[in-house]
Amino acid sequence: MPSGLPSELERLLSSLRRRIRGYVVGESLALLTIHWGILFWISLILDRFWEPDVWIRGLFWLGAGIGLVWDVWRTLIQPLRVPLDDHTLGLLLEKQFPELNDTLLTVLEPQNLEEPQWQEVLLAKTREDLRKVLPTIRPGGMFRWKPLGMAFLGGALMVASVGGFAWLYPESMAVWQNRMLALSQERWPRTFVLTAEGFQEGRVKVARGSDWELRLSVRLAEGVPAEKWESLRTVYLYYRTAEGGRNQVAMIREGERHSSEAEVEFSYTFRSVLSSMTLDIYALDTNLRNLRVEVVESPAVADMTLALEFPAYMARGGQTVPVSGVMSIPEGTAVTIQARTNKPLEEVRIVRESGAEVVLPGEQKETFQWRLEGFSQDETLAFHLKDTDGLDSRKPVRLALANVEDQLPTVDVTPVGIGTAVTPQARIPVKGKITDDYGLAKTFFDYRVERLSEDQTGENAQYQTIAEYEGNPTEIRFRGEKPEVLELESLGLREKDRLQLTVVAEDRCTLAEGRHVGISPPVTLDVVSPQRLRLLVEAREIVLRQLFEAIRQEVLDSRDSLREIRWIPGETAETESKSEGETEESSRGLQSYRVERVIQNNRKNAHELYGIVEGIENCMGQIVNNRIDTPAWLERLEEGIHKPLENVSREAFPELEKRLFQFQKWLGGEDATQAEVAHAEVLREMDAILSSLDAVLEKMTQMQDFHEVAEMLRQVIRSQEELNEKVRQEQRAALLDLE
């Protein structure tokens, strides 16, 4: 400020400066009060009806804080920073009060004149004029008091409205403070109280692909009259999926509400939930917002194995097998069920077929196991899984265990080379196979002798060990060699006794009471004298010869049937002249049928001839095993009958069938020469078979003559024995007479 100013002017300028700054401060504070009040009401209304999440409220206050700082800067700080120098104030006064006539500006900013000696004179004159005018200047007239008054009135009203709300509704004010200032989760009081079942902290987990029912419980808030129930008609559900899909549905009220009921339930079922969702539920002025439905995988068994500890008698140790379908478990096995799941478990509940339950702690692991001791009966186990998300498995995992009892050994053996009767000195070999599921311990003969002789009756049961086994073999083959032979000579058998024989196999099973054995079909044999057994074998030979003669005759008939076909170069014809209407095609058809019939007969004859071969083998075995053999007899059977017949059945008949098929093929063609050659080969083969059969028949006839000589010798022996018996009787009678 230039020196030498009138004191009145200095006071005027200072007063004006203070008034300007006070006006700015007052107006700014009034406006800020209005703005803060508006912000309060906006936050109250939005929070009351929308109830945003904490993070949204935090963003609201962040934006509001930035806006208020800018407002304070713009309305208060920035205006106060504007410099108010004397020149500026002088301009304001000169503009507002024309009577100053530029004297104020002249005094504040004197001009440099061309003639400096006059400057002080003029300045003094101007100051004198200014002093005269200053008393008439009133700075208050420079201000617009109406806008300031309106600002103060608005601020006062805003303060009054907020204070009145806090005084009239202290509970709501407290809720606003907690929610907006403390950013708490407290909810506004509503007409109704909504409760969504199953949600914890606004979240619920649902198994993927399952049907999920949203159940909502609605009750009146405390202090709300019951008449408000009439206003609740529909509850609306809005949901948004993770993929961005949106939908709105009306929830269904379950039943009609009665006046005595305190709450109403609403529900809505989501079918086959596949993705996570966010739910908003609205019921008049009440809502539940941002409920989160998280879709997770339901607990399931990824794989399951069984650790099996077999009973000690099996000598099999242990085994781990994967579960696949119905699991067959040997009886007495200790079963440890081991499973791996797709997520950590809280609990595993095992429901047995009997209804008993076993609960295993999941221990928040993805594995569990359970041991079942001494498995002994069929059982189906149901595993109910509960994971750490609180979800149960959609369906129980079922495990079917089938009890496999230790089967009795299978004894498929039979005596060989033995008929229905034996001599007291016979040997009985057995052949066949014995099997067991887990292993054999031993085998033995079990025989019973039934006494039917004149001086003794009754039954005597005994057994004779065949073999004892190490290592639990599951299959044993008997070949009729020692020790698989029962010697009867040491048994003291007599004529007219009866022997019942079985082969018994015993395994090592310790689960059943008593011995665990399998038995072959029983064989009953009559004990006869060597002479009687020879007669039986001879009778068997006669029967086989009769069967053999029938086979030979069929082969002969087949050959004669084929011989009736005659071949003429270039065409075929039968010996009989064709009838008038007979054609070449019908003639060939008849010939083909005749060949087909010969083929079928050839197969039948080969099969029956092999049966005769087996019959001869049995006769030879009976002769040897009953120890009634003679070298000549066995040689005739072996060299004269058995080997030739075996050769015919195994080689000649198959070769004949091959040539018959070849002949049948050429017979249907146009090449008569090839058919004629094949026909000749068939006849030669059949002639060779007949020649072999005739040689065997001759041997059989020779054996019959031998049997007749043998029978004569036996009659001489019987006569001699009768004579000796008669002599002994006469001697005993003579001794009695002497007494």
XYZ file of C-alpha atoms in Angstrom:
739
model
C 0.000 0.000 0.000
C 1.411 3.442 -0.864
C 2.450 5.465 2.096
C 0.633 8.571 3.027
C -2.910 7.186 2.574
C -5.593 8.603 4.713
C -6.340 6.521 7.794
C -9.979 6.432 6.861
C -9.063 4.811 3.545
C -6.894 2.192 5.241
C -9.690 1.241 7.603
C -12.138 1.015 4.704
C -9.920 -1.285 2.688
C -9.171 -3.583 5.672
C -12.844 -3.845 6.564
C -13.760 -4.671 2.973
C -11.064 -7.346 2.814
C -12.346 -9.025 6.009
C -15.936 -8.886 4.888
C -15.123 -10.482 1.541
C -13.237 -13.359 3.179
C -15.996 -13.852 5.770
C -18.625 -13.960 3.025
C -16.636 -16.604 1.164
C -16.159 -18.737 4.297
C -19.797 -18.471 5.328
C -21.155 -19.299 1.920
C -18.702 -22.210 1.481
C -19.600 -23.732 4.831
C -23.306 -23.429 4.084
C -22.869 -25.099 0.713
C -20.675 -27.840 2.193
C -23.350 -28.474 4.822
C -25.957 -28.832 2.088
C -23.734 -31.157 0.113
C -22.998 -33.342 3.173
C -26.708 -33.512 3.944
C -27.542 -34.526 0.396
C -24.833 -37.184 0.577
C -26.355 -38.502 3.817
C -29.809 -38.807 2.353
C -28.506 -40.428 -0.832
C -26.527 -42.990 1.151
C -29.485 -43.618 3.448
C -31.948 -44.166 0.621
C -29.609 -46.367 -1.434
C -28.538 -48.462 1.522
C -32.064 -48.789 2.874
C -33.571 -50.079 -0.350
C -30.594 -51.666 -2.019
C -28.345 -52.812 0.840
C -25.143 -53.011 -1.208
C -22.196 -55.125 -0.219
C -19.413 -53.813 1.941
C -17.094 -53.249 -0.980
C -19.729 -51.197 -2.812
C -20.278 -49.052 0.285
C -16.545 -48.618 0.566
C -16.363 -47.485 -3.055
C -19.269 -45.111 -2.384
C -17.420 -43.425 0.469
C -14.231 -43.308 -1.547
C -16.016 -41.484 -4.360
C -17.869 -39.269 -1.905
C -14.639 -38.373 -0.118
C -12.956 -37.426 -3.378
C -15.973 -35.298 -4.328
C -16.076 -33.514 -0.960
C -12.360 -32.719 -1.065
C -12.831 -31.233 -4.492
C -15.874 -29.295 -3.208
C -13.911 -27.846 -0.277
C -11.086 -26.886 -2.624
C -13.416 -25.306 -5.144
C -15.814 -23.488 -2.785
C -13.516 -22.570 0.110
C -9.804 -22.941 -0.304
C -9.491 -21.743 -3.871
C -11.557 -18.534 -3.293
C -9.584 -17.755 -0.130
C -6.365 -18.066 -2.060
C -7.327 -15.245 -4.446
C -5.180 -12.136 -3.471
C -7.167 -9.037 -2.370
C -4.687 -6.132 -2.844
C -5.552 -2.422 -2.527
C -5.808 -1.903 -6.251
C -8.325 -4.727 -6.626
C -10.385 -3.456 -3.723
C -10.159 0.094 -5.152
C -11.533 -1.087 -8.465
C -14.429 -2.757 -6.642
C -15.194 0.432 -4.712
C -14.903 2.662 -7.772
C -17.269 0.360 -9.658
C -19.784 0.167 -6.821
C -19.614 3.891 -5.819
C -19.449 6.310 -8.815
C -19.179 9.317 -6.521
C -15.552 8.426 -5.856
C -14.868 9.677 -9.387
C -11.552 7.800 -9.688
C -10.108 9.658 -6.681
C -9.512 6.368 -4.869
C -7.530 4.851 -7.716
C -5.570 8.106 -8.112
C -4.602 8.035 -4.461
C -3.736 4.326 -4.538
C -1.757 4.473 -7.752
C -0.465 8.027 -8.489
C 0.616 8.747 -12.098
C 4.007 10.132 -13.208
C 3.376 13.529 -14.787
C 5.567 15.317 -17.368
C 5.931 18.189 -14.994
C 6.897 16.588 -11.645
C 6.597 19.880 -9.744
C 2.793 19.708 -10.111
C 2.390 16.059 -9.040
C 2.430 16.605 -5.297
C 0.016 19.536 -5.607
C -2.478 17.499 -7.565
C -2.149 14.461 -5.297
C -2.812 16.532 -2.192
C -5.868 18.011 -3.854
C -7.162 14.490 -4.727
C -6.661 13.266 -1.188
C -8.619 16.212 0.166
C -11.501 15.403 -2.162
C -11.361 11.688 -1.176
C -11.638 12.539 2.538
C -14.842 14.368 1.865
C -16.401 11.421 0.063
C -15.188 8.519 2.281
C -17.710 9.067 5.083
C -20.503 8.392 2.621
C -19.103 5.014 1.463
C -20.850 1.896 2.952
C -19.013 -1.345 1.952
C -21.962 -3.568 3.017
C -23.861 -2.503 -0.016
C -21.368 -4.284 -2.200
C -22.498 -7.813 -1.105
C -25.464 -9.948 -2.356
C -26.984 -11.088 0.882
C -29.885 -13.086 -0.572
C -27.781 -15.979 -2.013
C -25.855 -16.125 1.240
C -29.090 -16.243 3.169
C -30.453 -18.967 0.932
C -27.260 -20.968 1.444
C -27.501 -20.565 5.200
C -31.185 -21.470 5.087
C -30.466 -24.595 3.024
C -27.677 -25.625 5.370
C -29.884 -25.072 8.393
C -32.703 -27.091 6.849
C -30.310 -29.880 5.969
C -28.924 -29.939 9.524
C -32.461 -29.901 10.856
C -33.552 -32.768 8.600
C -30.609 -34.977 9.550
C -30.955 -34.122 13.229
C -34.703 -34.653 13.106
C -34.211 -38.070 11.478
C -31.675 -39.007 14.145
C -34.047 -37.842 16.894
C -37.179 -39.458 15.462
C -35.552 -42.690 14.202
C -32.555 -43.387 16.385
C -32.581 -47.124 15.548
C -32.451 -46.463 11.821
C -29.743 -43.855 12.401
C -27.749 -46.417 14.340
C -28.168 -48.963 11.528
C -26.991 -46.378 9.023
C -23.965 -45.581 11.144
C -23.084 -49.258 11.509
C -23.552 -50.044 7.850
C -22.224 -46.881 6.192
C -19.642 -45.675 8.671
C -18.539 -48.935 10.324
C -19.202 -50.927 7.107
C -20.812 -53.764 9.077
C -23.005 -56.578 7.706
C -25.978 -55.562 9.820
C -29.210 -55.528 7.834
C -31.961 -52.952 7.828
C -35.143 -53.877 9.677
C -37.790 -55.087 7.239
C -41.418 -56.079 7.188
C -40.481 -59.675 6.634
C -37.474 -61.698 7.613
C -36.153 -64.007 4.899
C -34.041 -67.052 5.690
C -32.551 -69.213 2.940
C -31.950 -72.718 4.190
C -28.487 -74.222 3.881
C -26.554 -70.999 3.311
C -23.603 -70.188 5.522
C -22.249 -66.669 5.248
C -24.243 -66.277 2.065
C -22.800 -69.369 0.401
C -23.957 -72.896 -0.264
C -22.269 -75.697 -2.175
C -24.207 -77.924 -4.544
C -23.140 -81.123 -6.265
C -22.675 -80.754 -10.015
C -25.470 -82.277 -12.068
C -27.817 -82.745 -9.112
C -31.272 -81.275 -8.562
C -31.099 -78.575 -5.879
C -34.104 -77.173 -4.078
C -33.912 -73.615 -2.766
C -36.093 -73.362 0.336
C -36.983 -69.951 1.727
C -38.543 -69.312 5.130
C -40.491 -66.033 5.497
C -41.724 -64.602 8.797
C -42.879 -61.229 10.011
C -40.285 -58.988 11.589
C -40.655 -58.248 15.275
C -43.310 -55.674 15.939
C -44.899 -55.933 12.480
C -48.677 -56.548 12.683
C -50.043 -59.813 11.342
C -52.144 -57.961 8.768
C -48.982 -57.479 6.743
C -49.170 -61.127 5.709
C -51.892 -60.195 3.228
C -49.449 -58.059 1.289
C -47.105 -60.962 0.610
C -48.288 -62.737 -2.510
C -45.147 -63.573 -4.445
C -41.453 -63.892 -3.785
C -39.248 -63.261 -6.794
C -35.954 -64.971 -7.442
C -33.332 -63.465 -9.750
C -30.266 -65.488 -10.570
C -27.158 -65.083 -12.688
C -25.036 -68.008 -13.825
C -21.264 -68.000 -14.101
C -21.598 -68.020 -17.901
C -23.605 -64.774 -17.816
C -27.106 -66.202 -18.152
C -29.899 -64.442 -16.271
C -33.417 -65.379 -15.337
C -36.289 -64.372 -13.085
C -38.762 -66.818 -11.562
C -41.531 -66.670 -9.004
C -41.000 -68.986 -6.080
C -43.796 -71.357 -5.127
C -45.443 -71.075 -1.739
C -45.819 -74.419 -0.018
C -49.377 -74.719 1.230
C -51.707 -71.976 2.429
C -50.769 -69.965 5.458
C -53.104 -70.133 8.441
C -53.423 -67.401 11.009
C -51.784 -69.599 13.611
C -48.630 -70.113 11.554
C -45.637 -67.922 12.302
C -43.896 -68.356 8.940
C -44.441 -69.344 5.323
C -42.123 -71.427 3.167
C -41.347 -70.892 -0.501
C -39.317 -73.173 -2.726
C -37.887 -73.481 -6.190
C -36.037 -76.484 -7.668
C -33.071 -76.081 -9.981
C -32.776 -79.100 -12.252
C -29.361 -80.578 -13.069
C -27.268 -77.713 -11.733
C -24.090 -77.439 -13.822
C -22.626 -73.993 -13.060
C -22.319 -71.631 -10.109
C -24.964 -68.920 -9.606
C -25.606 -65.680 -7.740
C -29.118 -65.316 -6.297
C -31.158 -62.235 -5.360
C -34.496 -62.777 -3.584
C -37.087 -60.030 -3.191
C -40.232 -60.020 -1.046
C -41.821 -56.527 -0.959
C -39.331 -54.325 0.950
C -37.259 -57.287 2.027
C -34.501 -58.945 0.073
C -31.659 -61.384 0.241
C -28.933 -60.432 -2.175
C -25.752 -61.938 -3.504
C -26.431 -65.426 -2.257
C -23.716 -67.530 -3.819
C -24.412 -71.053 -5.083
C -21.099 -72.787 -5.759
C -21.223 -75.905 -7.904
C -18.636 -78.494 -6.904
C -18.109 -82.120 -7.707
C -19.976 -84.537 -5.450
C -17.805 -86.989 -3.537
C -17.214 -90.181 -5.473
C -14.903 -93.158 -5.427
C -12.210 -92.832 -8.079
C -11.001 -96.393 -7.676
C -11.370 -99.207 -5.172
C -9.245 -102.274 -4.503
C -9.528 -105.252 -2.200
C -6.527 -106.463 -0.235
C -7.227 -110.147 0.389
C -5.591 -112.242 3.080
C -6.513 -115.837 2.337
C -6.955 -118.479 5.044
C -3.705 -120.067 6.146
C -4.629 -123.530 4.838
C -4.626 -122.219 1.255
C -0.941 -121.261 1.530
C -1.594 -118.444 -0.951
C -0.538 -115.430 1.145
C -2.256 -112.221 0.085
C -3.442 -110.540 -3.093
C -4.665 -107.097 -4.090
C -7.341 -106.975 -6.800
C -9.226 -104.042 -8.353
C -12.981 -103.947 -7.830
C -14.950 -104.814 -10.940
C -18.561 -105.959 -10.735
C -19.452 -108.629 -8.223
C -16.314 -109.686 -6.379
C -15.953 -113.376 -5.575
C -14.167 -113.834 -2.270
C -13.043 -117.216 -0.899
C -14.697 -118.085 2.384
C -12.663 -117.193 5.465
C -10.681 -114.452 3.717
C -9.854 -111.216 5.560
C -10.880 -108.382 3.217
C -9.443 -104.865 3.479
C -11.369 -102.426 1.305
C -9.135 -99.613 0.067
C -10.606 -96.675 -1.837
C -9.413 -93.400 -3.305
C -11.899 -90.541 -3.709
C -12.009 -87.428 -5.858
C -11.944 -85.008 -2.898
C -11.209 -84.922 0.845
C -13.786 -86.616 3.038
C -15.308 -85.701 6.340
C -17.065 -88.998 6.955
C -17.712 -92.404 5.381
C -20.821 -94.291 6.435
C -20.905 -97.983 5.522
C -24.315 -99.675 5.555
C -24.152 -103.464 5.633
C -26.771 -105.774 4.185
C -28.002 -106.610 7.688
C -28.753 -102.934 8.316
C -25.805 -102.371 10.636
C -23.833 -99.192 10.040
C -20.152 -98.424 10.412
C -19.006 -94.795 10.482
C -15.411 -94.032 9.539
C -13.812 -90.607 10.081
C -12.749 -89.129 6.780
C -9.868 -87.197 8.394
C -10.028 -84.754 5.466
C -8.174 -87.234 3.284
C -8.908 -88.529 -0.182
C -8.570 -92.162 0.898
C -10.267 -94.527 3.313
C -10.096 -98.219 4.141
C -12.090 -100.727 6.151
C -11.254 -104.292 7.140
C -13.744 -107.147 7.121
C -12.503 -110.147 9.071
C -13.452 -113.734 8.307
C -15.704 -113.181 5.299
C -18.244 -116.003 5.272
C -21.454 -114.953 3.512
C -22.672 -112.894 0.579
C -22.837 -109.220 1.388
C -23.607 -105.942 -0.333
C -21.992 -102.862 1.190
C -23.243 -99.326 0.548
C -20.696 -96.530 1.030
C -22.193 -93.099 1.760
C -19.549 -90.375 1.366
C -19.633 -86.922 2.943
C -16.953 -84.483 1.867
C -15.465 -81.466 3.592
C -17.889 -79.231 1.674
C -20.732 -80.918 3.540
C -22.024 -82.677 0.411
C -23.176 -86.280 0.373
C -22.518 -88.571 -2.559
C -25.377 -88.473 -5.072
C -25.726 -92.242 -4.921
C -24.120 -94.658 -2.489
C -21.206 -96.610 -3.869
C -22.187 -100.278 -3.746
C -19.817 -103.192 -3.433
C -21.176 -106.707 -3.901
C -19.119 -109.460 -2.304
C -19.987 -113.041 -3.176
C -18.876 -115.729 -0.784
C -17.125 -118.585 -2.579
C -17.299 -121.689 -0.434
C -14.413 -124.108 -0.511
C -15.691 -126.737 -2.908
C -15.241 -130.427 -2.311
C -12.549 -132.008 -4.457
C -13.840 -133.259 -7.790
C -12.900 -136.906 -8.227
C -13.328 -137.932 -11.851
C -11.580 -141.305 -11.774
C -12.734 -144.808 -12.583
C -11.244 -148.295 -12.587
C -9.818 -149.384 -15.941
C -9.323 -152.908 -17.259
C -11.951 -154.232 -14.831
C -15.470 -155.476 -15.479
C -18.283 -156.116 -13.025
C -16.462 -158.996 -11.377
C -12.939 -159.606 -10.076
C -10.933 -162.513 -8.742
C -9.590 -162.545 -5.161
C -6.063 -161.963 -6.466
C -6.963 -159.121 -8.864
C -5.444 -155.650 -9.063
C -7.638 -152.617 -9.722
C -5.901 -149.664 -11.436
C -7.727 -146.336 -11.624
C -7.347 -143.549 -14.179
C -8.724 -140.035 -14.384
C -8.315 -136.581 -12.901
C -8.812 -135.116 -9.419
C -9.127 -131.349 -9.014
C -9.669 -128.949 -6.134
C -10.092 -125.223 -6.056
C -7.360 -124.524 -3.489
C -5.240 -127.659 -3.256
C -5.284 -131.332 -2.326
C -3.891 -132.890 0.834
C -4.128 -136.611 0.079
C -6.006 -139.319 -1.824
C -6.940 -142.830 -0.769
C -9.021 -145.878 -1.667
C -12.146 -146.348 0.431
C -13.465 -149.914 0.089
C -16.081 -152.005 1.823
C -16.195 -155.777 1.752
C -19.626 -157.350 2.075
C -19.393 -160.945 3.229
C -22.019 -163.211 1.698
C -20.293 -166.572 2.138
C -21.934 -169.359 4.094
C -19.745 -169.100 7.191
C -19.596 -165.279 7.539
C -21.819 -162.300 6.846
C -21.430 -158.565 7.456
C -19.566 -155.577 6.068
C -15.986 -154.420 6.616
C -14.997 -150.872 5.692
C -11.327 -149.956 5.206
C -9.191 -147.460 3.371
C -5.750 -147.435 1.808
C -3.742 -144.258 1.233
C -2.754 -143.582 -2.345
C -0.603 -140.470 -1.852
C -0.121 -137.393 0.353
C 0.782 -134.119 -1.358
C 2.920 -131.098 -0.571
C 2.470 -127.672 -2.042
C -1.335 -127.764 -2.415
C -1.592 -129.138 -5.982
C -4.941 -128.289 -7.547
C -4.890 -131.088 -10.132
C -3.750 -134.685 -9.913
C -3.886 -137.148 -12.805
C -4.103 -140.901 -12.217
C -2.598 -143.071 -14.955
C -3.325 -146.506 -13.530
C 0.215 -146.970 -12.247
C 1.378 -147.615 -8.704
C 0.374 -146.381 -6.178
C -2.891 -145.805 -8.082
C -3.626 -149.543 -7.979
C -5.562 -151.433 -5.316
C -4.191 -154.958 -4.753
C -6.972 -157.337 -3.662
C -4.745 -160.304 -2.862
C -3.903 -158.962 0.597
C -7.549 -158.321 1.476
C -8.437 -161.965 1.988
C -11.412 -161.881 -0.330
C -13.471 -164.991 -0.999
C -15.793 -166.052 -3.716
C -19.290 -164.633 -3.360
C -17.949 -161.553 -1.529
C -18.916 -158.129 -2.820
C -16.476 -155.221 -2.981
C -17.625 -151.594 -3.055
C -14.807 -149.256 -4.065
C -14.478 -145.466 -4.177
C -11.535 -143.106 -4.551
C -11.537 -140.306 -1.961
C -9.659 -136.995 -2.204
C -9.215 -134.724 0.820
C -8.216 -131.060 0.730
C -6.798 -128.855 3.488
C -9.942 -126.831 4.274
C -10.240 -126.073 8.014
C -13.434 -124.030 7.832
C -15.921 -126.896 7.827
C -16.431 -129.378 10.615
C -14.994 -132.796 9.899
C -13.064 -133.862 6.850
C -13.494 -132.009 3.559
C -13.474 -134.773 0.956
C -14.676 -135.569 -2.531
C -15.673 -139.086 -3.537
C -15.706 -140.789 -6.901
C -18.840 -142.668 -8.047
C -18.893 -146.032 -6.198
C -18.041 -149.187 -8.102
C -19.509 -152.512 -6.924
C -17.622 -155.656 -7.907
C -18.511 -159.281 -7.343
C -15.681 -161.569 -6.264
C -15.647 -164.697 -8.406
C -13.292 -167.563 -9.133
C -10.771 -167.318 -11.980
C -12.767 -169.900 -13.940
C -15.926 -167.841 -13.609
C -14.140 -164.681 -14.678
C -12.756 -166.431 -17.766
C -16.290 -167.353 -18.778
C -17.393 -163.743 -18.354
C -14.529 -162.450 -20.504
C -15.255 -165.068 -23.155
C -18.903 -164.087 -23.171
C -17.874 -160.498 -23.689
C -15.726 -161.545 -26.653
C -18.676 -163.329 -28.247
C -20.827 -160.205 -27.965
C -18.081 -158.056 -29.492
C -17.692 -160.542 -32.368
C -21.403 -160.336 -33.118
C -21.201 -156.536 -33.233
C -18.129 -156.770 -35.416
C -19.888 -159.074 -37.900
C -22.741 -156.562 -38.181
C -20.265 -153.768 -38.968
C -18.504 -155.893 -41.550
C -21.798 -156.654 -43.251
C -22.683 -152.926 -43.463
C -19.304 -152.190 -45.050
C -19.931 -154.999 -47.528
C -23.394 -153.662 -48.376
C -21.982 -150.156 -48.894
C -19.368 -151.467 -51.271
C -21.947 -153.413 -53.260
C -24.124 -150.320 -53.458
C -21.290 -148.288 -54.963
C -20.365 -151.063 -57.384
C -23.764 -150.780 -59.047
C -22.629 -147.498 -60.572
C -21.130 -148.114 -64.070
C -19.118 -145.627 -66.088
C -19.220 -145.355 -69.896
C -16.790 -142.952 -71.580
C -18.520 -139.592 -72.064
C -21.596 -140.414 -69.981
C -22.851 -142.244 -66.877
C -25.368 -144.975 -66.654
C -26.575 -147.534 -64.173
C -26.852 -151.250 -64.993
C -30.606 -150.954 -65.059
C -31.952 -149.297 -68.162
C -33.448 -145.895 -67.576
C -37.123 -145.503 -67.610
C -38.618 -143.576 -70.433
C -38.974 -140.256 -68.579
C -35.678 -140.408 -66.644
C -33.174 -137.633 -67.400
C -29.432 -137.323 -66.953
C -29.950 -134.887 -64.034
C -32.230 -137.233 -62.090
C -29.760 -140.087 -62.610
C -26.922 -138.045 -61.181
C -29.052 -136.960 -58.251
C -29.788 -140.577 -57.389
C -26.114 -141.459 -57.586
C -25.137 -138.497 -55.353
C -27.721 -139.554 -52.757
C -26.310 -143.082 -52.802
C -22.783 -141.755 -52.168
C -24.045 -139.500 -49.352
C -25.688 -142.471 -47.670
C -22.428 -144.452 -47.912
C -20.569 -141.520 -46.276
C -22.991 -141.482 -43.338
C -22.712 -145.263 -42.913
C -18.920 -144.992 -43.039
C -18.907 -142.516 -40.148
C -21.243 -144.709 -38.096
C -19.171 -147.820 -38.756
C -15.942 -146.052 -37.772
C -17.482 -144.946 -34.483
C -18.902 -148.352 -33.659
C -15.671 -150.094 -34.626
C -13.753 -147.904 -32.207
C -16.184 -149.029 -29.500
C -15.249 -152.624 -30.285
C -11.566 -151.658 -30.007
C -12.225 -150.265 -26.527
C -14.140 -153.441 -25.654
C -11.160 -155.578 -26.681
C -8.895 -153.345 -24.579
C -11.187 -153.917 -21.603
C -11.084 -157.676 -22.126
C -7.302 -157.578 -22.251
C -7.224 -155.474 -19.112
C -9.507 -157.865 -17.252
C -7.321 -160.786 -18.224
C -4.162 -159.070 -16.977
C -5.588 -157.344 -13.892
C -7.374 -160.471 -12.682
C -4.212 -162.497 -13.250
C -5.896 -165.097 -15.438
C -3.835 -164.323 -18.516
C -2.008 -166.735 -20.777
C 0.509 -165.585 -23.423
C -1.402 -167.190 -26.285
C -4.706 -165.606 -25.321
C -3.264 -162.104 -24.945
C -1.273 -162.418 -28.148
C -4.387 -163.306 -30.105
C -6.309 -160.377 -28.649
C -3.469 -157.859 -29.071
C -1.911 -158.833 -32.398
C -4.813 -160.525 -34.090
C -7.716 -158.237 -33.156
C -6.844 -155.045 -31.293
C -4.099 -153.610 -33.472
C -5.747 -154.385 -36.850
C -9.094 -152.936 -35.723
C -7.447 -149.840 -34.283
C -5.621 -149.292 -37.555
C -8.857 -149.623 -39.545
C -10.833 -147.286 -37.274
C -8.136 -144.588 -36.999
C -6.662 -144.670 -40.520
C -8.624 -146.709 -43.065
C -12.093 -145.311 -42.377
C -10.953 -141.613 -42.390
C -9.076 -142.220 -45.664
C -12.185 -143.847 -47.145
C -14.321 -140.847 -46.151
C -11.826 -138.525 -47.842
C -12.026 -140.499 -51.087
C -15.844 -140.620 -50.886
C -16.004 -136.835 -50.680
C -13.687 -136.544 -53.645
C -15.815 -138.973 -55.617
C -18.971 -137.050 -54.714
C -17.350 -133.852 -55.968
C -16.425 -135.310 -59.377
C -19.790 -137.009 -59.616
C -21.544 -133.644 -59.841
C -19.167 -132.349 -62.546
C -18.888 -132.810 -66.272
C -15.583 -134.693 -66.296
C -16.690 -138.336 -66.354
C -13.090 -139.579 -66.526
C -12.148 -138.034 -63.172
C -15.327 -139.415 -61.611
C -14.525 -142.873 -62.946
C -11.006 -142.738 -61.451
C -12.364 -141.574 -58.068
C -14.974 -144.322 -58.145
C -12.300 -146.961 -58.682
C -10.204 -145.592 -55.789
C -13.189 -145.755 -53.451
C -13.871 -149.368 -54.342
C -10.209 -150.301 -53.852
C -10.178 -148.671 -50.415
C -13.365 -150.461 -49.381
C -11.968 -153.783 -50.635
C -8.837 -153.203 -48.523
C -10.985 -152.490 -45.426
C -13.036 -155.628 -46.012
C -9.853 -157.641 -46.387
C -8.601 -156.359 -43.019
C -11.957 -157.054 -41.376
C -12.021 -160.587 -42.811
C -8.567 -161.237 -41.335
C -9.770 -160.057 -37.917
C -12.902 -162.189 -38.198
C -10.718 -165.173 -38.940
C -8.702 -164.483 -35.780
C -11.904 -164.188 -33.777
C -13.024 -167.571 -35.145
C -9.693 -169.102 -34.237
C -10.067 -167.722 -30.748
C -13.469 -169.303 -30.551
C -11.891 -172.679 -31.355
C -9.316 -172.003 -28.686
C -12.069 -171.235 -26.223
C -13.747 -174.518 -27.059
C -10.496 -176.418 -26.310
C -10.069 -174.395 -23.144
C -13.606 -175.239 -22.101
C -12.885 -178.946 -22.577
C -9.821 -178.614 -20.356
C -11.864 -176.802 -17.733
C -14.423 -179.602 -17.792
C -11.623 -182.142 -17.219
C -10.351 -180.020 -14.306
C -13.831 -179.774 -12.823
C -14.290 -183.546 -13.169
C -10.971 -184.099 -11.424
C -11.956 -181.731 -8.616
C -15.301 -183.475 -8.216
C -13.533 -186.846 -8.086
C -11.111 -185.562 -5.436
C -13.998 -184.170 -3.374
C -15.806 -187.501 -3.614
C -12.680 -189.358 -2.443
C -12.332 -186.979 0.558
C -15.960 -187.534 1.519
C -15.535 -191.302 1.359
C -12.414 -191.097 3.494
C -14.233 -189.036 6.151
C -17.092 -191.552 6.148
C -14.644 -194.433 6.615
C -13.035 -192.653 9.578
C -16.451 -192.157 11.149
C -17.233 -195.845 10.771
C -14.003 -196.723 12.555
C -15.029 -194.632 15.518
